[in-house]
Structure formats: structure tokens, C-alpha cells
mmCIF file of C-alpha atoms and ligand atoms in Angstrom:
data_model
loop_
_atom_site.group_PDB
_atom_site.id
_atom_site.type_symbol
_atom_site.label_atom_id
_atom_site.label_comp_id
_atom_site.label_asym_id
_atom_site.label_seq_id
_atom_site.Cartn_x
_atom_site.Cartn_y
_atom_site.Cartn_z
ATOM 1 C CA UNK A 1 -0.394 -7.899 -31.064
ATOM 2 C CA UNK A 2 1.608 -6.358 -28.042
ATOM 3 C CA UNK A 3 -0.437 -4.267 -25.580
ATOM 4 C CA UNK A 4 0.735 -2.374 -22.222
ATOM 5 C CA UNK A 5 -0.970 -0.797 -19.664
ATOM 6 C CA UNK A 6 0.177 1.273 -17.479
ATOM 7 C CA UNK A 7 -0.754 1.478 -13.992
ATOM 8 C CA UNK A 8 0.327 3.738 -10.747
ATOM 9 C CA UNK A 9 0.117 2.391 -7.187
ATOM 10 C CA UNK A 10 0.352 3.524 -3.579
ATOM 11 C CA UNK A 11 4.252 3.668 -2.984
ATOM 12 C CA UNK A 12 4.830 7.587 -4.238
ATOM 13 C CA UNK A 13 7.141 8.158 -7.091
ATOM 14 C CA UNK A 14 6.306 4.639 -8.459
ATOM 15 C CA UNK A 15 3.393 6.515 -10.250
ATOM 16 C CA UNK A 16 5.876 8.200 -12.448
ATOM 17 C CA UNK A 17 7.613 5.095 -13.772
ATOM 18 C CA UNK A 18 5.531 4.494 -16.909
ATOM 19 C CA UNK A 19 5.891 7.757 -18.449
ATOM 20 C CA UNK A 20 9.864 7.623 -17.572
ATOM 21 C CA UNK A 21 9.611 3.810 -19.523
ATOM 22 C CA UNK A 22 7.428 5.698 -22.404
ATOM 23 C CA UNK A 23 9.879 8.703 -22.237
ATOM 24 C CA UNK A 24 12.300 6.078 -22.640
ATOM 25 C CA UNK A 25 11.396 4.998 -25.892
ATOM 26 C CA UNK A 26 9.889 2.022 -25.153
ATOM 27 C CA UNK A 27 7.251 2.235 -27.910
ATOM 28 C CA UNK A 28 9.696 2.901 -30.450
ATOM 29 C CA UNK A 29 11.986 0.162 -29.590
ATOM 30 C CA UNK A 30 8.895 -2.571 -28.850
ATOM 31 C CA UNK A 31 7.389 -1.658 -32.775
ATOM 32 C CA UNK A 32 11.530 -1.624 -33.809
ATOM 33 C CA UNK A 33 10.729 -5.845 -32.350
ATOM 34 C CA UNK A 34 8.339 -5.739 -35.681
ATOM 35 C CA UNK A 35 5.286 -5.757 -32.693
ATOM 36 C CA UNK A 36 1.939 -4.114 -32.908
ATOM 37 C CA UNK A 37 2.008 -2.226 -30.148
ATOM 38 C CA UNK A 38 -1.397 -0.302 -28.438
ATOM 39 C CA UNK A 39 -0.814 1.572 -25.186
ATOM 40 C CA UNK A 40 -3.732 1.602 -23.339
ATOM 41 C CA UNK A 41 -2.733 4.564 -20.834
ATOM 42 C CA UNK A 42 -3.090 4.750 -17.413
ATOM 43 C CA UNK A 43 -5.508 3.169 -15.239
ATOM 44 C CA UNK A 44 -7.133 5.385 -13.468
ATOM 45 C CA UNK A 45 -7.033 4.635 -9.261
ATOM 46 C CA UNK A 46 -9.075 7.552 -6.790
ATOM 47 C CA UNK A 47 -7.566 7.900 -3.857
ATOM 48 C CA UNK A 48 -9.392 7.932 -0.868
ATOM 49 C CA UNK A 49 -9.326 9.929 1.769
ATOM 50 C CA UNK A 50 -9.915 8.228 4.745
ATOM 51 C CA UNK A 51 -7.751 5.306 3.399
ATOM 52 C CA UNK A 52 -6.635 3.490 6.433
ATOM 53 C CA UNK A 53 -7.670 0.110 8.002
ATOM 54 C CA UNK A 54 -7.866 0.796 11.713
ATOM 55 C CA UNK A 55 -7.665 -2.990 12.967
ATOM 56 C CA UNK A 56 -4.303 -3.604 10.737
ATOM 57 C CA UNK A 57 -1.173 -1.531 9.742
ATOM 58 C CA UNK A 58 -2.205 -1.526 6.127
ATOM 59 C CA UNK A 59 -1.430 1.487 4.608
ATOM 60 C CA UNK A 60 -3.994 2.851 1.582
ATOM 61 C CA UNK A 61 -6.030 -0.922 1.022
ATOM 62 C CA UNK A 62 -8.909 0.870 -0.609
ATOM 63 C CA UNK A 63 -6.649 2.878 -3.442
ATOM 64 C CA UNK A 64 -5.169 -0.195 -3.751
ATOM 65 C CA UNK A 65 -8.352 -2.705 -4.059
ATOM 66 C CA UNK A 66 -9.535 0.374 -6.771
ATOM 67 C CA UNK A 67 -6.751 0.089 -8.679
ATOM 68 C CA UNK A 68 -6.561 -3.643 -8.469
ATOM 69 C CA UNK A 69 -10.138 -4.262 -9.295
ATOM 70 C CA UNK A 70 -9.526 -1.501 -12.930
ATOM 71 C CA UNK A 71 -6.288 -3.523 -13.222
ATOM 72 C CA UNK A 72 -7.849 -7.051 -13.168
ATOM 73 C CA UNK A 73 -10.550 -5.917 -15.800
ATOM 74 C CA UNK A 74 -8.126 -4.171 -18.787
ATOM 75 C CA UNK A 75 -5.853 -7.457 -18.554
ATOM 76 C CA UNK A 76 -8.519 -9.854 -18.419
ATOM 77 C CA UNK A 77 -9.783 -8.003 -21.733
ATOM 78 C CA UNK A 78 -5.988 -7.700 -23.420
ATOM 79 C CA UNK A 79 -5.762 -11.392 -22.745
ATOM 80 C CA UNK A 80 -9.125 -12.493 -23.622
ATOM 81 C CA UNK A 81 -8.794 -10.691 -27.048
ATOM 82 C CA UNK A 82 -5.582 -12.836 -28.063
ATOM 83 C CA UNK A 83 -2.962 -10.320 -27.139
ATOM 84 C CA UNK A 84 -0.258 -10.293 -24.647
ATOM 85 C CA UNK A 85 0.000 -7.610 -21.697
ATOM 86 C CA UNK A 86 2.452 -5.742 -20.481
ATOM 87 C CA UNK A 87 1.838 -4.202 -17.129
ATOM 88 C CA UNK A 88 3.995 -0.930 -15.841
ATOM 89 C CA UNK A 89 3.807 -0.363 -12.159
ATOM 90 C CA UNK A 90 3.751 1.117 -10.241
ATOM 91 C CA UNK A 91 4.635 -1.039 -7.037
ATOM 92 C CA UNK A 92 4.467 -4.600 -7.245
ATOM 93 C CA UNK A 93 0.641 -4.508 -5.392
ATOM 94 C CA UNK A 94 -0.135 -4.060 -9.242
ATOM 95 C CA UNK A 95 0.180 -7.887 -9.379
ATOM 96 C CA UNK A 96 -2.540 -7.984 -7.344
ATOM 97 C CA UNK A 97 -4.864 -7.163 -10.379
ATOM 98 C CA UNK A 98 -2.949 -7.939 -13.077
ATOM 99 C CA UNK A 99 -2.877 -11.607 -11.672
ATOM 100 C CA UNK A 100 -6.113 -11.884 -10.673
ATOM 101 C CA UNK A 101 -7.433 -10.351 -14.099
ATOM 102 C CA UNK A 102 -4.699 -13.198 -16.462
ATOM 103 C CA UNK A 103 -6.570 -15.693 -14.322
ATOM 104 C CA UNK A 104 -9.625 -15.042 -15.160
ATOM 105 C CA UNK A 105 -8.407 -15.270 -18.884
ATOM 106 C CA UNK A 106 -6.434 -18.073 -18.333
ATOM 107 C CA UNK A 107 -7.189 -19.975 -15.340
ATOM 108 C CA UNK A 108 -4.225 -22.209 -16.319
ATOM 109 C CA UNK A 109 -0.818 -20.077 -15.909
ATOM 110 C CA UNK A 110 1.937 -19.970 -13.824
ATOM 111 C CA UNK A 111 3.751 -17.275 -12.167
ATOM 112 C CA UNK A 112 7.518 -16.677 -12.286
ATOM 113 C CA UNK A 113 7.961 -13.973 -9.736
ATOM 114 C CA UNK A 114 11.478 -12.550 -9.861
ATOM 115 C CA UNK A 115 12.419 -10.189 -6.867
ATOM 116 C CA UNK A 116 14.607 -9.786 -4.313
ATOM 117 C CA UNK A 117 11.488 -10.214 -2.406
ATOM 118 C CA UNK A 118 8.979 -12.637 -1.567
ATOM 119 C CA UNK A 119 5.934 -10.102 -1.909
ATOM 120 C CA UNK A 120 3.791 -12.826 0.364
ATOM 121 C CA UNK A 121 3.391 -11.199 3.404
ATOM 122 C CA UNK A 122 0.007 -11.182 5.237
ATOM 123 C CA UNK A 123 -1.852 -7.925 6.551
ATOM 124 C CA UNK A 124 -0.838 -9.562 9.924
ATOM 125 C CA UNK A 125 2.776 -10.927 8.944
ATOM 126 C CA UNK A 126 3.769 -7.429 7.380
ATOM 127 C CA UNK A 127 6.486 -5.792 9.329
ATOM 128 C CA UNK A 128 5.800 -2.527 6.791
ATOM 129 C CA UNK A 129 2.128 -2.417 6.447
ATOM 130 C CA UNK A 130 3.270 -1.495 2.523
ATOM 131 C CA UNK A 131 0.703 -3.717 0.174
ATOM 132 C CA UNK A 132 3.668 -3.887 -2.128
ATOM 133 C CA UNK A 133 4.670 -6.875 -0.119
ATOM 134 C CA UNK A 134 2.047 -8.774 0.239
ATOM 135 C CA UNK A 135 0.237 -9.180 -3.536
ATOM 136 C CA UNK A 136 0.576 -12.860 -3.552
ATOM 137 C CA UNK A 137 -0.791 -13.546 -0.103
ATOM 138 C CA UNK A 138 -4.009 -12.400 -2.017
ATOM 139 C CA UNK A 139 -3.955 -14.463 -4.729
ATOM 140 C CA UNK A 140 -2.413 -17.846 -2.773
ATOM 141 C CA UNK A 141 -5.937 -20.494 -1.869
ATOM 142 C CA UNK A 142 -4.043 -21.659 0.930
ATOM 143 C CA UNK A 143 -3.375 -18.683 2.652
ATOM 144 C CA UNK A 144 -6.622 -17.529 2.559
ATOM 145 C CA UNK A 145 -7.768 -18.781 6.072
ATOM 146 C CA UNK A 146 -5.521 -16.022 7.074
ATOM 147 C CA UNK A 147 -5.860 -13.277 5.398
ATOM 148 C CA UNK A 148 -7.805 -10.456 6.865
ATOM 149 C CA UNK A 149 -11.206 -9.177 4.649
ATOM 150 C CA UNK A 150 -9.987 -5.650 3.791
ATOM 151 C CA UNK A 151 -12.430 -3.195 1.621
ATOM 152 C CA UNK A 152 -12.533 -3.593 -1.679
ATOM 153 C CA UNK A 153 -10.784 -6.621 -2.217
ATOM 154 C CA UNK A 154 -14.278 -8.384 -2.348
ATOM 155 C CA UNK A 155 -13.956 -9.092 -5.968
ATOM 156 C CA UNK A 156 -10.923 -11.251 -5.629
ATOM 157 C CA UNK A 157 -11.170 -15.062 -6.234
ATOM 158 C CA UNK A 158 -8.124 -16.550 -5.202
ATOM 159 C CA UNK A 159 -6.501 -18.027 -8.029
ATOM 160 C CA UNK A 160 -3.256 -19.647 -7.169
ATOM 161 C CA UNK A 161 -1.982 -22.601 -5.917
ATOM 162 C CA UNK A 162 1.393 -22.704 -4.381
ATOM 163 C CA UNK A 163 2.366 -25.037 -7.148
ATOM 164 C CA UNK A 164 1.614 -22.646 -9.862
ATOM 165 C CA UNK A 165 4.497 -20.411 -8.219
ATOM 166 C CA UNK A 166 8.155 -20.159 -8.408
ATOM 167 C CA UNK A 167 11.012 -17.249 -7.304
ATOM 168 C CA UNK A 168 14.449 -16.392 -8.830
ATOM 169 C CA UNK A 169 16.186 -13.928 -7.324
ATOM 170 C CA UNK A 170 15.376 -14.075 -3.549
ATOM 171 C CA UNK A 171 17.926 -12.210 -0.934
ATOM 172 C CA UNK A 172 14.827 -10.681 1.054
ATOM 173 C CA UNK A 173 12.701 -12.708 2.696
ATOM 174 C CA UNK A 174 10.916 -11.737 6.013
ATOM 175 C CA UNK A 175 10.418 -14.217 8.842
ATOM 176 C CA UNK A 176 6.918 -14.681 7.909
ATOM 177 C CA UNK A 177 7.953 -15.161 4.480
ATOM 178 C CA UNK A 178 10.109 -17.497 4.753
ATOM 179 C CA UNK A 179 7.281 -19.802 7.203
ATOM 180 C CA UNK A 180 4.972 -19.651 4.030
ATOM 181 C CA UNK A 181 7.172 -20.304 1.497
ATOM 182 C CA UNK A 182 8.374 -23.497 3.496
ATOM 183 C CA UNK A 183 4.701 -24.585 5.224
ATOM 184 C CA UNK A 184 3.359 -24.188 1.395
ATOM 185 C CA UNK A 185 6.419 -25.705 -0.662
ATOM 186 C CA UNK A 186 6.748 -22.930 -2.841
ATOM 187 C CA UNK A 187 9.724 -23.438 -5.488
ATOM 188 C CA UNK A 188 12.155 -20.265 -4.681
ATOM 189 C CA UNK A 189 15.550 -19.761 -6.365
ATOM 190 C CA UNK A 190 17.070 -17.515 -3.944
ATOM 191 C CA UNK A 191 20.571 -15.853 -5.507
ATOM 192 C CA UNK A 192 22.048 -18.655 -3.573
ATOM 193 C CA UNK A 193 20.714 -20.834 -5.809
ATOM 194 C CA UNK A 194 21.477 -18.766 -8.913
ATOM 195 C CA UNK A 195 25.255 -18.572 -8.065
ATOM 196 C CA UNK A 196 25.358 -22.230 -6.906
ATOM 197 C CA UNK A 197 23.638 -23.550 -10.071
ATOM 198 C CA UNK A 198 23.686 -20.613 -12.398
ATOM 199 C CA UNK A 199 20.277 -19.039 -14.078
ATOM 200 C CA UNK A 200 20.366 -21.890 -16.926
ATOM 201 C CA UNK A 201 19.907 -24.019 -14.524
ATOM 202 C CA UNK A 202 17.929 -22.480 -12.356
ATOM 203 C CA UNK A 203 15.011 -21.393 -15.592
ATOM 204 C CA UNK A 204 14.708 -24.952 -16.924
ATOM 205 C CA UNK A 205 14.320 -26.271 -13.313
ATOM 206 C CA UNK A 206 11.970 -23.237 -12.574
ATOM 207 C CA UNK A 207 9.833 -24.129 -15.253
ATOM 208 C CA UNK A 208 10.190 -28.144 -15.610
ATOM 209 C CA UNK A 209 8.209 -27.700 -11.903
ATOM 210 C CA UNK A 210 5.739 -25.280 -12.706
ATOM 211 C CA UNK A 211 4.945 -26.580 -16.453
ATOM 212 C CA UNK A 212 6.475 -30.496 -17.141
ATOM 213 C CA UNK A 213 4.140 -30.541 -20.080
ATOM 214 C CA UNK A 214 5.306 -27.321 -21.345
ATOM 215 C CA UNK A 215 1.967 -25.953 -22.429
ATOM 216 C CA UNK A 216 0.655 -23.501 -19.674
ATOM 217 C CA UNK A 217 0.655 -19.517 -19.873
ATOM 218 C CA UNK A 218 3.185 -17.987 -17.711
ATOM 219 C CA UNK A 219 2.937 -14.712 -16.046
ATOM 220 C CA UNK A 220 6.056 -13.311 -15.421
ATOM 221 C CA UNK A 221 6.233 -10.713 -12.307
ATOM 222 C CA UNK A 222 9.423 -8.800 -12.725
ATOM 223 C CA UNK A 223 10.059 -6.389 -9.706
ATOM 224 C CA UNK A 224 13.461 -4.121 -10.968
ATOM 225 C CA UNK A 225 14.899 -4.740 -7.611
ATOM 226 C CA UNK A 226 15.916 -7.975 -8.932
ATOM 227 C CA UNK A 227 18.622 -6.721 -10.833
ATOM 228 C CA UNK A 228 21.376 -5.706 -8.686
ATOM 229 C CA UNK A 229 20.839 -1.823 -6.891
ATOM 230 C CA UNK A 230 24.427 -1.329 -9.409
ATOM 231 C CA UNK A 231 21.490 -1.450 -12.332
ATOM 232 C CA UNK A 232 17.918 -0.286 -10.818
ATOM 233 C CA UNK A 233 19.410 2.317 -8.236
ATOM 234 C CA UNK A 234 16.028 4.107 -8.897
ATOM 235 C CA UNK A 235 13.657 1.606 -6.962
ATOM 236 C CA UNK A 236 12.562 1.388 -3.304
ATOM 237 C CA UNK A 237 13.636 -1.342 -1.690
ATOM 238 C CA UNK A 238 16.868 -1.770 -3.296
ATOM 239 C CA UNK A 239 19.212 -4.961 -2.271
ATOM 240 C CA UNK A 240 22.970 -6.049 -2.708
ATOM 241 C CA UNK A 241 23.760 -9.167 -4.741
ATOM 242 C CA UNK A 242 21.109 -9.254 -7.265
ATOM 243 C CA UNK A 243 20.876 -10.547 -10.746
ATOM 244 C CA UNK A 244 22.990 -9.273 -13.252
ATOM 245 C CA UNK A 245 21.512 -7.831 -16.491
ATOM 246 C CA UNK A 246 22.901 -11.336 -18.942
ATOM 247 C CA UNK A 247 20.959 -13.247 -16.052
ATOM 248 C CA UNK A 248 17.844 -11.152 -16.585
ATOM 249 C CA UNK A 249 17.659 -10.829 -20.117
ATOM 250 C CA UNK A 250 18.089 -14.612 -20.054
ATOM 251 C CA UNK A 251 14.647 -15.249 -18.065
ATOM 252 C CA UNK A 252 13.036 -13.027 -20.727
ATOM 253 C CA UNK A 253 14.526 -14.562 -23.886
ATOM 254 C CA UNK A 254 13.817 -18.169 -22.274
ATOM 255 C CA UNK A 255 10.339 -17.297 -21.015
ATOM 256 C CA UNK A 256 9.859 -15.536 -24.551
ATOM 257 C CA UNK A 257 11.165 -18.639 -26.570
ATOM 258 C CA UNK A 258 8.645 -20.506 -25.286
ATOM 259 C CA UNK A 259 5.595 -18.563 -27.327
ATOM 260 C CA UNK A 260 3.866 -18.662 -24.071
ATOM 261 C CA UNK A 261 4.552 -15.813 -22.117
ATOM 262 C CA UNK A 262 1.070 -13.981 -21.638
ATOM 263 C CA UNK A 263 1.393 -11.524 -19.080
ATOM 264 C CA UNK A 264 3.963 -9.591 -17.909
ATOM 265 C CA UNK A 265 4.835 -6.886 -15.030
ATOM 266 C CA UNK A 266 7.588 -4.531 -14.608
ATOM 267 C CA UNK A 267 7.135 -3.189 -10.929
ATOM 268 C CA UNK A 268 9.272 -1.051 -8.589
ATOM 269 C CA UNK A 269 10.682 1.589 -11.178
ATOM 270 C CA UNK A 270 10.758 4.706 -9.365
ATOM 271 C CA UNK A 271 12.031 8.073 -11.023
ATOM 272 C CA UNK A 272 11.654 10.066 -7.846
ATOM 273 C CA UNK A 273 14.884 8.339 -6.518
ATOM 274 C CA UNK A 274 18.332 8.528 -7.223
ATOM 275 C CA UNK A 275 19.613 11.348 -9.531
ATOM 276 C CA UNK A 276 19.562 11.717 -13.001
ATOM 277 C CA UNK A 277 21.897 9.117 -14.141
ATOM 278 C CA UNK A 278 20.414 6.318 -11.866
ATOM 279 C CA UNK A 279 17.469 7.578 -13.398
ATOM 280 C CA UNK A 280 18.802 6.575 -16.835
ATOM 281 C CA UNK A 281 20.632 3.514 -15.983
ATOM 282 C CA UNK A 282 17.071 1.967 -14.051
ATOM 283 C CA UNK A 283 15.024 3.045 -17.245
ATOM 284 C CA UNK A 284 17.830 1.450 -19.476
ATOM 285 C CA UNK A 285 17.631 -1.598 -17.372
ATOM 286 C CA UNK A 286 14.012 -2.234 -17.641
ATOM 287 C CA UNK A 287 13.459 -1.715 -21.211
ATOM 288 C CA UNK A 288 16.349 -4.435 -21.710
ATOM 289 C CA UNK A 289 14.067 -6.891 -19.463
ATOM 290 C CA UNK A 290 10.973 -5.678 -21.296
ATOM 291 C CA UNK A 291 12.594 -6.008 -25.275
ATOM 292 C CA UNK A 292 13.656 -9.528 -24.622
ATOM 293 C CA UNK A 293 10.579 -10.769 -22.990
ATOM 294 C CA UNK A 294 9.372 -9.701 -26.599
ATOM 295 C CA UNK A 295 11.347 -10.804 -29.091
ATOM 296 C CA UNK A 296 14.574 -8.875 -28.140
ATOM 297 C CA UNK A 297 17.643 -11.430 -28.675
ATOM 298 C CA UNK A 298 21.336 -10.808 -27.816
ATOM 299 C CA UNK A 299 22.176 -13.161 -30.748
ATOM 300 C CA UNK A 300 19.887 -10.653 -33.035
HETATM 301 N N1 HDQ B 401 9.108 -7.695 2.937
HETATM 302 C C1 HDQ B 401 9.139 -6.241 2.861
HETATM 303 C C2 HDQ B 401 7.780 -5.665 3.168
HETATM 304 O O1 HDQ B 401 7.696 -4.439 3.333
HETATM 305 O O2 HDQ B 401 6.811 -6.454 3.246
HETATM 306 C C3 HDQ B 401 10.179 -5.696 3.831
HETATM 307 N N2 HDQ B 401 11.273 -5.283 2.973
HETATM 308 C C4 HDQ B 401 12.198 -4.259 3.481
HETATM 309 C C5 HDQ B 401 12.845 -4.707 4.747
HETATM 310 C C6 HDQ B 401 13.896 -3.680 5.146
HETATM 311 C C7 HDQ B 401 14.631 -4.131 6.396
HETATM 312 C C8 HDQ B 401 15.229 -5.503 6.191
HETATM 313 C C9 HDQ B 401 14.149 -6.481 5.777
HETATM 314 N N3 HDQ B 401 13.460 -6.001 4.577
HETATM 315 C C10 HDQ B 401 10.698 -4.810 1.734
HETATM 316 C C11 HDQ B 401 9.669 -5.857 1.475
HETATM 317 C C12 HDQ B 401 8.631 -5.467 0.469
HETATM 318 C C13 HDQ B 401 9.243 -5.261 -0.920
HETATM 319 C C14 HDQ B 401 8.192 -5.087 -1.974
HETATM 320 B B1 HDQ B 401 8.760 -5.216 -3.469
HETATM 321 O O3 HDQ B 401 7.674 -5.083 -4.389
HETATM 322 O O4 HDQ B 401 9.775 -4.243 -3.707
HETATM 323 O O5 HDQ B 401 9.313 -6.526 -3.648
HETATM 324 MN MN1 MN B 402 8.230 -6.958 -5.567
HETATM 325 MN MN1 MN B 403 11.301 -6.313 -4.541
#
């Protein structure tokens, strides 16, 4: 039993990216998979007015926490129920709750996060402010000594361990970043690495460190800036040199193969940008990535 959500977030247009997935066909071509698909609409997020931290350059932390918090609760009940999630941002602060909410399902997955960004700035390392790059730095027990109490994200356990992480796709990474990811040892295959040992390579070392054993969930984070801009042109932080879409669809179908994959985001689609066609090819691009994270094979 396949089940998506859909979510919207704080970056504007990135609200309109489920319905352009849905207007897409998605449905159609997820039951075409033979799946029993439920769409569970979207969760609902109030914005508030006086949404600003005044101590930290955080822009909108209570819509966010809101969201986060209805987020965390319809994946931990998807999960919990035996089915697998599928999360439509939105901007990639959606991980914040869908994370949160597959942990408290399954306290024992991993994360494959695959961006051209690190998403793990701090309130206080963010150059931006934009919450859309910093979900992880909620979620991470180490970096919780310095992470700034902002409203509404009381209900958040941490639930990750820098061991239970690992990038592909990297090209992005701010200088604050880049400190965490080396002070904490997180796994990251930049594109360097994907061009020096190719994504075979690069999955089956991904996930021979997160899971040796083979037998933990996996939560796959897929931002669509990933994929080169030549492929996602509609997304917000677009960057040169990404993965192509064989290397994508190859995460999926390797992620998929192994009858673990519980959780997955698509973040970052945004229909307010580009024109028409880069409309069409982003849409195109994603519902590739989403088919063969469920059953979709090139082989057939
Ligand atoms: N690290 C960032 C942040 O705003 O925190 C800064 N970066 C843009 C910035 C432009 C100038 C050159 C350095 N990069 C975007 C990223 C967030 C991406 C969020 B995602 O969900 O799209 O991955
Ligand atoms: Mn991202
Ligand atoms: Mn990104």
C-alpha cells in the first residue's frame, strides 16, 4: 500500500509543486506500478503573522514548526500502519517533519539525503536565514548544543546520529557546512565523488556504511536540485554539474530493490519558476525519481 502526502512550505511557489506532480499524472502512473495508492491531500500549515524570530535571521520558524509538527504526525501514522510514504514538498524544511515523524515509527532508519546541498546549516551558521537549509541541523543529537530553541519546534526529539546519514550529490556546501559535516564524520558523496567513482559505486558504498547488515529502513530525502538545473530548471536553488537522470533513477531502483525503502521526499519542485517547458521537463523529472523508487524499472 503506497501513500503520499502532500505538504507546502515557506519558500513561495514550492506550495504549488504537488498539484503540478498530481497534474502530472502521478497517480495514474504510481497505480500503472500495480500500487495501491491513497493521497492523503495537503497538510494544512497557518501562517502566522508575526512570523519572525527577532534574535536570529530565521525567516517564518513558526509556519514552519506548524507544518513540521502536522507533517511528523500523518507520516508517523502512514508508517505505523504498514505503508510506505511519499512526501511532496514543498521546500526541503518538509524533512524536518517527515523525518522526525519516520522516526518515531521507526527509530531504526537511515537517511540518504541527495542534494546539491547539505541542508545542515544552523539558525546561527545560515548565511540565508531560509529553514530550507537547515532541516537536518534539527534532527542531528550532536548538533543540538547549538542549535537555538525557536517556537514551535518544542516537539522535536532529535533523532539522528551522524552515522545514520549519508549525501550523494553535493556541489553546495556552505562554510559552516562543510565544518559539520567534517567535525561530525558525516559520509557525503559530493559529484566529485560520483564522477571519480561513478553512482554504482558510490550507492553500495553509501549504504554498506549506513546499513552493513542490510536490514534498516531508509528514508530517502530527494531535493530536485540534485539533478542537473538542464533537468529541474523549475527549483530554487538550482546548481551546475548535477546528477544526471540514469544516475538518479539508479538511487531509486537500488534503494527500491532493497524492499526497504520507507519514506520518501521529493523537495524543491517549484512551478512558479521557469516557463512552461521547464515546467514540464522538472515535473517529468521528478515523477521518473518518484516511479522508480516504487517499482519503476528501466529493464521493465
Ligand atoms: N546553504 C544554502 C542556504 O540557504 O542555507 C545557501 N545556498 C545558496 C547559496 C547561493 C550563493 C552561493 C552559496 N549557496 C542554498 C542553500 C540552501 C538550499 C536548500 B535546498 O533545500 O534547496 O537544498
Ligand atoms: Mn535540499
Ligand atoms: Mn538543494
Amino acid at each position: 500500500m503506497y501513500i503520499f502526502f502532500v505538504f507546502f512550505q515557506a519558500k513561495p511557489g514550492t506550495e504549488h509543486g504537488p498539484d503540478a506532480l498530481r497534474e502530472g499524472g502521478l497517480i495514474k502512473k504510481l497505480m500503472g506500478l500495480g500500487l495501491d495508492v491513497h493521497d492523503y491531500g495537503d497538510v494544512g500549515t497557518p501562517s502566522h503573522e508575526d512570523d519572525h524570530h527577532f534574535d536570529l535571521p530565521v525567516k517564518n520558524p513558526k509556519h514552519v514548526a506548524t507544518a513540521s509538527e502536522n507533517i511528523a504526525a500523518d507520516v508517523y501514522n502512514v508508517i505505523k500502519s504498514g505503508r510506505t510514504c511519499l512526501a511532496l514538498g514543498g521546500d526541503h524544511s518538509m524533512a524536518i517533519g517527515s523525518i522526525f515523524g519516520h522516526s518515531l515509527a521507526e527509530p531504526e532508519h537511515v537517511v540518504v539525503w541527495v542534494d546539491a546541498h547539505a541542508d545542515i546549516n544552523t539558525p546561527l551558521t545560515s548565511s540565508s536565514g531560509n529553514m530550507h537549509g537547515m532541516p537536518l541541523s534539527f534532527l542531528v543529537k550532536e548538533l543540538q548544543p547549538y542549535i537555538s530553541k525557536l517556537p514551535g519546534f518544542e516537539f522535536i526529539k532529535p533523532c539522528l546520529s551522524a552515522k545514520n546519514i549519508a549525501y550523494i550529490g553535493l556541489r553546495d556546501v556552505d562554510p559552516g557546512e562543510r565544518y559539520i559535516i567534517e567535525k561530525l564524520g558525516i559520509q557525503s558523496f559530493s559529484m566529485s565523488e560520483v564522477d571519480r567513482h561513478g553512482i554504482k559505486d558510490v550507492v553500495e558504498k553509501a549504504m554498506h556504511y549506513l546499513d552493513p547488515e542490510g536490514v534498516k529502513p531508509i528514508h530517502l530525502s530527494f531535493d530536485i536540485d540534485a539533478l542537473d538545473p538542464s533537468l529541474a530548471p523549475s527549483t530554487g536553488t538550482p546548481v551546475p554539474g548535477g546528477l544526471s537522470i540514469r544516475e538518479g533513477n539508479y538511487i531509486c531502483e537500488e534503494l527500491a530493490a532493497t524492499g526497504r525503502l520507507t519514506c520518501v521526499d521529493i523537495a524543491e519542485v517549484n512551478p512558479s519558476l521557469g516557463n512552461e517547458r521547464d515546467n514540464l521537463i522538472t515535473v517529468n523529472s521528478a515523477l521518473s525519481i518518484i516511479t522508480h523508487c516504487f517499482g519503476g524499472r528501466r529493464q521493465g
